[in-house]
């Protein structure tokens, strides 16, 4: 049972983003069925995109943080700092921590997975995405999920390495644990 994805069919989740045809074909199936199908087909980009849109926001961002930590030795010091600061946001999910993620986005830009992770934390929906001196503008719903999926999927491939399959399997296991309500 997927306690954190409590839907009878995938339709309400698939409406949150533009799914691939393989996922669209299963919109009337259960989330478990879709997950198993994408996993069997090794469609990990679509699978991670589904998980990031299906799980609650905090679980999605936790998954992205843990996925990027798997590649910790491949990141620069600045990239690892961004990941650690994103993890700190879970302990103190306040505006200062969220704005710190924004600073990492500005420094790293969106040229690496940790930059996308920081963007996901900044876009989590708890505060404005406008500059501090501007009127409040909240992010579109599930924008954080797009950024989190981008971070996870980018980390699978860049920097290049020969362990992408093992990474994808491990991240899928993490996502399934979160979906079942485990940590």
PDB file of C-alpha atoms in Angstrom:
ATOM      1  CA  UNK A   1       0.000   0.000   0.000  1.00  0.00           C
ATOM      2  CA  UNK A   2       1.282   3.446  -0.902  1.00  0.00           C
ATOM      3  CA  UNK A   3       0.174   5.535   2.092  1.00  0.00           C
ATOM      4  CA  UNK A   4       1.694   8.730   0.685  1.00  0.00           C
ATOM      5  CA  UNK A   5       0.106   8.275  -2.768  1.00  0.00           C
ATOM      6  CA  UNK A   6      -3.515   7.548  -1.730  1.00  0.00           C
ATOM      7  CA  UNK A   7      -5.182   7.550  -5.135  1.00  0.00           C
ATOM      8  CA  UNK A   8      -7.257   4.797  -6.752  1.00  0.00           C
ATOM      9  CA  UNK A   9      -6.027   5.781 -10.213  1.00  0.00           C
ATOM     10  CA  UNK A  10      -3.125   7.801 -11.594  1.00  0.00           C
ATOM     11  CA  UNK A  11      -5.360  10.327 -13.349  1.00  0.00           C
ATOM     12  CA  UNK A  12      -5.236  13.061 -10.656  1.00  0.00           C
ATOM     13  CA  UNK A  13      -1.448  12.802 -10.505  1.00  0.00           C
ATOM     14  CA  UNK A  14      -0.889  12.753 -14.257  1.00  0.00           C
ATOM     15  CA  UNK A  15      -2.929  15.964 -14.570  1.00  0.00           C
ATOM     16  CA  UNK A  16      -0.186  17.763 -12.623  1.00  0.00           C
ATOM     17  CA  UNK A  17       2.374  17.539 -15.445  1.00  0.00           C
ATOM     18  CA  UNK A  18       2.766  16.463 -19.070  1.00  0.00           C
ATOM     19  CA  UNK A  19       3.369  12.701 -18.772  1.00  0.00           C
ATOM     20  CA  UNK A  20       4.958  10.490 -21.394  1.00  0.00           C
ATOM     21  CA  UNK A  21       2.686   8.300 -23.492  1.00  0.00           C
ATOM     22  CA  UNK A  22       3.690   5.216 -21.473  1.00  0.00           C
ATOM     23  CA  UNK A  23       2.339   6.853 -18.321  1.00  0.00           C
ATOM     24  CA  UNK A  24      -0.750   8.365 -19.997  1.00  0.00           C
ATOM     25  CA  UNK A  25      -1.756   4.905 -21.183  1.00  0.00           C
ATOM     26  CA  UNK A  26      -2.015   3.837 -17.519  1.00  0.00           C
ATOM     27  CA  UNK A  27      -3.961   6.800 -16.148  1.00  0.00           C
ATOM     28  CA  UNK A  28      -6.894   4.612 -15.073  1.00  0.00           C
ATOM     29  CA  UNK A  29      -4.581   2.130 -13.323  1.00  0.00           C
ATOM     30  CA  UNK A  30      -3.366   2.338  -9.741  1.00  0.00           C
ATOM     31  CA  UNK A  31      -0.180   4.246  -8.922  1.00  0.00           C
ATOM     32  CA  UNK A  32       1.426   0.917  -7.956  1.00  0.00           C
ATOM     33  CA  UNK A  33       0.664  -0.516 -11.403  1.00  0.00           C
ATOM     34  CA  UNK A  34       2.109   2.535 -13.165  1.00  0.00           C
ATOM     35  CA  UNK A  35       5.240   2.460 -11.000  1.00  0.00           C
ATOM     36  CA  UNK A  36       5.800  -1.238 -11.698  1.00  0.00           C
ATOM     37  CA  UNK A  37       5.276  -0.731 -15.433  1.00  0.00           C
ATOM     38  CA  UNK A  38       7.689   2.184 -15.697  1.00  0.00           C
ATOM     39  CA  UNK A  39      10.209   0.296 -13.579  1.00  0.00           C
ATOM     40  CA  UNK A  40       9.979  -2.819 -15.794  1.00  0.00           C
ATOM     41  CA  UNK A  41      10.492  -0.660 -18.886  1.00  0.00           C
ATOM     42  CA  UNK A  42      13.392   1.137 -17.168  1.00  0.00           C
ATOM     43  CA  UNK A  43      11.753   4.506 -17.910  1.00  0.00           C
ATOM     44  CA  UNK A  44      13.427   6.130 -14.928  1.00  0.00           C
ATOM     45  CA  UNK A  45      13.057   9.738 -16.058  1.00  0.00           C
ATOM     46  CA  UNK A  46       9.295   9.297 -16.291  1.00  0.00           C
ATOM     47  CA  UNK A  47       9.226   7.263 -13.076  1.00  0.00           C
ATOM     48  CA  UNK A  48      11.017   9.956 -11.068  1.00  0.00           C
ATOM     49  CA  UNK A  49       8.819  12.633 -12.613  1.00  0.00           C
ATOM     50  CA  UNK A  50       5.760  10.639 -11.527  1.00  0.00           C
ATOM     51  CA  UNK A  51       7.069  10.143  -7.982  1.00  0.00           C
ATOM     52  CA  UNK A  52       7.910  13.847  -7.618  1.00  0.00           C
ATOM     53  CA  UNK A  53       4.377  14.836  -8.625  1.00  0.00           C
ATOM     54  CA  UNK A  54       2.664  12.058  -6.652  1.00  0.00           C
ATOM     55  CA  UNK A  55       4.407  12.346  -3.281  1.00  0.00           C
ATOM     56  CA  UNK A  56       3.667  15.207  -0.885  1.00  0.00           C
ATOM     57  CA  UNK A  57       5.983  18.203  -1.196  1.00  0.00           C
ATOM     58  CA  UNK A  58       8.227  17.421   1.794  1.00  0.00           C
ATOM     59  CA  UNK A  59       8.698  13.787   0.730  1.00  0.00           C
ATOM     60  CA  UNK A  60       9.486  14.899  -2.819  1.00  0.00           C
ATOM     61  CA  UNK A  61      12.161  17.312  -1.649  1.00  0.00           C
ATOM     62  CA  UNK A  62      13.548  14.752   0.818  1.00  0.00           C
ATOM     63  CA  UNK A  63      13.786  12.215  -2.013  1.00  0.00           C
ATOM     64  CA  UNK A  64      15.666  14.712  -4.186  1.00  0.00           C
ATOM     65  CA  UNK A  65      18.103  15.529  -1.363  1.00  0.00           C
ATOM     66  CA  UNK A  66      18.791  11.865  -0.666  1.00  0.00           C
ATOM     67  CA  UNK A  67      19.179  11.078  -4.372  1.00  0.00           C
ATOM     68  CA  UNK A  68      21.797  13.798  -4.790  1.00  0.00           C
ATOM     69  CA  UNK A  69      23.658  12.700  -1.673  1.00  0.00           C
ATOM     70  CA  UNK A  70      24.267   9.362  -3.417  1.00  0.00           C
ATOM     71  CA  UNK A  71      26.550  11.227  -5.823  1.00  0.00           C
ATOM     72  CA  UNK A  72      28.181  13.346  -3.106  1.00  0.00           C
ATOM     73  CA  UNK A  73      31.770  12.643  -4.116  1.00  0.00           C
ATOM     74  CA  UNK A  74      31.028  13.840  -7.655  1.00  0.00           C
ATOM     75  CA  UNK A  75      29.896  17.330  -6.603  1.00  0.00           C
ATOM     76  CA  UNK A  76      32.023  20.406  -6.037  1.00  0.00           C
ATOM     77  CA  UNK A  77      32.270  21.928  -2.565  1.00  0.00           C
ATOM     78  CA  UNK A  78      29.681  24.569  -3.524  1.00  0.00           C
ATOM     79  CA  UNK A  79      27.320  21.914  -4.864  1.00  0.00           C
ATOM     80  CA  UNK A  80      27.658  19.803  -1.699  1.00  0.00           C
ATOM     81  CA  UNK A  81      27.044  22.913   0.405  1.00  0.00           C
ATOM     82  CA  UNK A  82      23.827  23.552  -1.528  1.00  0.00           C
ATOM     83  CA  UNK A  83      22.675  19.988  -0.816  1.00  0.00           C
ATOM     84  CA  UNK A  84      23.514  20.316   2.895  1.00  0.00           C
ATOM     85  CA  UNK A  85      21.676  23.652   3.141  1.00  0.00           C
ATOM     86  CA  UNK A  86      18.656  22.102   1.416  1.00  0.00           C
ATOM     87  CA  UNK A  87      18.737  19.292   3.994  1.00  0.00           C
ATOM     88  CA  UNK A  88      18.910  21.898   6.768  1.00  0.00           C
ATOM     89  CA  UNK A  89      15.671  23.369   5.433  1.00  0.00           C
ATOM     90  CA  UNK A  90      13.938  20.203   6.707  1.00  0.00           C
ATOM     91  CA  UNK A  91      15.059  21.001  10.256  1.00  0.00           C
ATOM     92  CA  UNK A  92      14.150  24.674   9.961  1.00  0.00           C
ATOM     93  CA  UNK A  93      11.653  25.143   7.135  1.00  0.00           C
ATOM     94  CA  UNK A  94      11.579  28.896   7.575  1.00  0.00           C
ATOM     95  CA  UNK A  95      11.876  31.781   5.143  1.00  0.00           C
ATOM     96  CA  UNK A  96      15.583  32.305   5.851  1.00  0.00           C
ATOM     97  CA  UNK A  97      16.366  28.680   4.926  1.00  0.00           C
ATOM     98  CA  UNK A  98      14.235  28.919   1.806  1.00  0.00           C
ATOM     99  CA  UNK A  99      15.950  32.144   0.742  1.00  0.00           C
ATOM    100  CA  UNK A 100      19.339  30.507   1.353  1.00  0.00           C
ATOM    101  CA  UNK A 101      18.344  27.939  -1.280  1.00  0.00           C
ATOM    102  CA  UNK A 102      17.642  30.847  -3.629  1.00  0.00           C
ATOM    103  CA  UNK A 103      21.205  32.095  -3.079  1.00  0.00           C
ATOM    104  CA  UNK A 104      22.532  28.685  -4.099  1.00  0.00           C
ATOM    105  CA  UNK A 105      20.438  28.849  -7.280  1.00  0.00           C
ATOM    106  CA  UNK A 106      21.948  32.228  -8.102  1.00  0.00           C
ATOM    107  CA  UNK A 107      25.467  30.935  -7.498  1.00  0.00           C
ATOM    108  CA  UNK A 108      25.186  27.517  -9.167  1.00  0.00           C
ATOM    109  CA  UNK A 109      22.550  28.496 -11.705  1.00  0.00           C
ATOM    110  CA  UNK A 110      20.628  25.615 -13.221  1.00  0.00           C
ATOM    111  CA  UNK A 111      23.661  23.942 -14.761  1.00  0.00           C
ATOM    112  CA  UNK A 112      23.875  21.110 -12.245  1.00  0.00           C
ATOM    113  CA  UNK A 113      21.598  18.839 -10.235  1.00  0.00           C
ATOM    114  CA  UNK A 114      22.308  20.613  -6.898  1.00  0.00           C
ATOM    115  CA  UNK A 115      21.251  23.890  -8.527  1.00  0.00           C
ATOM    116  CA  UNK A 116      17.928  22.310  -9.491  1.00  0.00           C
ATOM    117  CA  UNK A 117      17.547  20.892  -5.977  1.00  0.00           C
ATOM    118  CA  UNK A 118      18.014  24.351  -4.488  1.00  0.00           C
ATOM    119  CA  UNK A 119      15.482  25.678  -6.999  1.00  0.00           C
ATOM    120  CA  UNK A 120      12.976  23.022  -5.895  1.00  0.00           C
ATOM    121  CA  UNK A 121      13.380  24.017  -2.242  1.00  0.00           C
ATOM    122  CA  UNK A 122      13.002  27.693  -3.136  1.00  0.00           C
ATOM    123  CA  UNK A 123       9.860  26.937  -5.178  1.00  0.00           C
ATOM    124  CA  UNK A 124       8.294  24.754  -2.445  1.00  0.00           C
ATOM    125  CA  UNK A 125       5.213  26.995  -2.177  1.00  0.00           C
ATOM    126  CA  UNK A 126       5.775  28.350   1.335  1.00  0.00           C
ATOM    127  CA  UNK A 127       6.805  31.837   0.225  1.00  0.00           C
ATOM    128  CA  UNK A 128       7.155  34.312  -2.572  1.00  0.00           C
ATOM    129  CA  UNK A 129       9.410  33.655  -5.548  1.00  0.00           C
ATOM    130  CA  UNK A 130       9.735  37.362  -6.220  1.00  0.00           C
ATOM    131  CA  UNK A 131      12.610  39.480  -4.965  1.00  0.00           C
ATOM    132  CA  UNK A 132      12.322  40.529  -1.337  1.00  0.00           C
ATOM    133  CA  UNK A 133      11.507  44.128  -2.288  1.00  0.00           C
ATOM    134  CA  UNK A 134       8.701  43.088  -4.669  1.00  0.00           C
ATOM    135  CA  UNK A 135       5.064  42.136  -4.059  1.00  0.00           C
ATOM    136  CA  UNK A 136       4.511  38.500  -3.117  1.00  0.00           C
ATOM    137  CA  UNK A 137       4.255  36.020  -5.987  1.00  0.00           C
ATOM    138  CA  UNK A 138       3.650  32.392  -5.118  1.00  0.00           C
ATOM    139  CA  UNK A 139       4.995  29.700  -7.462  1.00  0.00           C
ATOM    140  CA  UNK A 140       2.612  27.716  -9.630  1.00  0.00           C
ATOM    141  CA  UNK A 141       1.419  24.508  -8.003  1.00  0.00           C
ATOM    142  CA  UNK A 142       3.869  21.593  -8.403  1.00  0.00           C
ATOM    143  CA  UNK A 143       6.653  23.782  -9.791  1.00  0.00           C
ATOM    144  CA  UNK A 144       8.887  22.370  -7.034  1.00  0.00           C
ATOM    145  CA  UNK A 145       8.089  18.855  -8.331  1.00  0.00           C
ATOM    146  CA  UNK A 146       9.361  19.706 -11.812  1.00  0.00           C
ATOM    147  CA  UNK A 147      12.598  21.053 -10.353  1.00  0.00           C
ATOM    148  CA  UNK A 148      13.015  18.083  -7.989  1.00  0.00           C
ATOM    149  CA  UNK A 149      12.506  15.615 -10.844  1.00  0.00           C
ATOM    150  CA  UNK A 150      14.996  17.596 -12.902  1.00  0.00           C
ATOM    151  CA  UNK A 151      17.551  17.389 -10.099  1.00  0.00           C
ATOM    152  CA  UNK A 152      17.131  13.632  -9.636  1.00  0.00           C
ATOM    153  CA  UNK A 153      17.179  12.874 -13.351  1.00  0.00           C
ATOM    154  CA  UNK A 154      20.128  15.160 -14.053  1.00  0.00           C
ATOM    155  CA  UNK A 155      22.092  13.536 -11.218  1.00  0.00           C
ATOM    156  CA  UNK A 156      21.580  10.141 -12.863  1.00  0.00           C
ATOM    157  CA  UNK A 157      23.528  11.299 -15.912  1.00  0.00           C
ATOM    158  CA  UNK A 158      25.742  14.270 -15.058  1.00  0.00           C
ATOM    159  CA  UNK A 159      28.583  14.288 -14.376  1.00  0.00           C
ATOM    160  CA  UNK A 160      28.873  11.216 -16.573  1.00  0.00           C
ATOM    161  CA  UNK A 161      29.528   7.924 -14.834  1.00  0.00           C
ATOM    162  CA  UNK A 162      28.974   4.225 -15.334  1.00  0.00           C
ATOM    163  CA  UNK A 163      26.641   3.633 -12.377  1.00  0.00           C
ATOM    164  CA  UNK A 164      23.430   5.271 -13.637  1.00  0.00           C
ATOM    165  CA  UNK A 165      21.504   1.978 -13.521  1.00  0.00           C
ATOM    166  CA  UNK A 166      22.469   1.331  -9.888  1.00  0.00           C
ATOM    167  CA  UNK A 167      21.635   4.955  -9.030  1.00  0.00           C
ATOM    168  CA  UNK A 168      18.196   4.699 -10.643  1.00  0.00           C
ATOM    169  CA  UNK A 169      17.465   1.458  -8.794  1.00  0.00           C
ATOM    170  CA  UNK A 170      18.526   2.923  -5.476  1.00  0.00           C
ATOM    171  CA  UNK A 171      16.514   6.124  -5.931  1.00  0.00           C
ATOM    172  CA  UNK A 172      13.479   4.057  -6.950  1.00  0.00           C
ATOM    173  CA  UNK A 173      13.833   2.059  -3.718  1.00  0.00           C
ATOM    174  CA  UNK A 174      14.012   5.313  -1.727  1.00  0.00           C
ATOM    175  CA  UNK A 175      10.926   6.657  -3.493  1.00  0.00           C
ATOM    176  CA  UNK A 176       8.973   3.464  -2.835  1.00  0.00           C
ATOM    177  CA  UNK A 177       9.887   3.581   0.870  1.00  0.00           C
ATOM    178  CA  UNK A 178       8.661   7.172   1.071  1.00  0.00           C
ATOM    179  CA  UNK A 179       5.472   6.263  -0.821  1.00  0.00           C
ATOM    180  CA  UNK A 180       4.791   3.490   1.709  1.00  0.00           C
ATOM    181  CA  UNK A 181       5.245   5.983   4.552  1.00  0.00           C
ATOM    182  CA  UNK A 182       8.639   4.667   5.627  1.00  0.00           C
ATOM    183  CA  UNK A 183      11.776   6.781   6.105  1.00  0.00           C
TER     184      UNK A 183
END
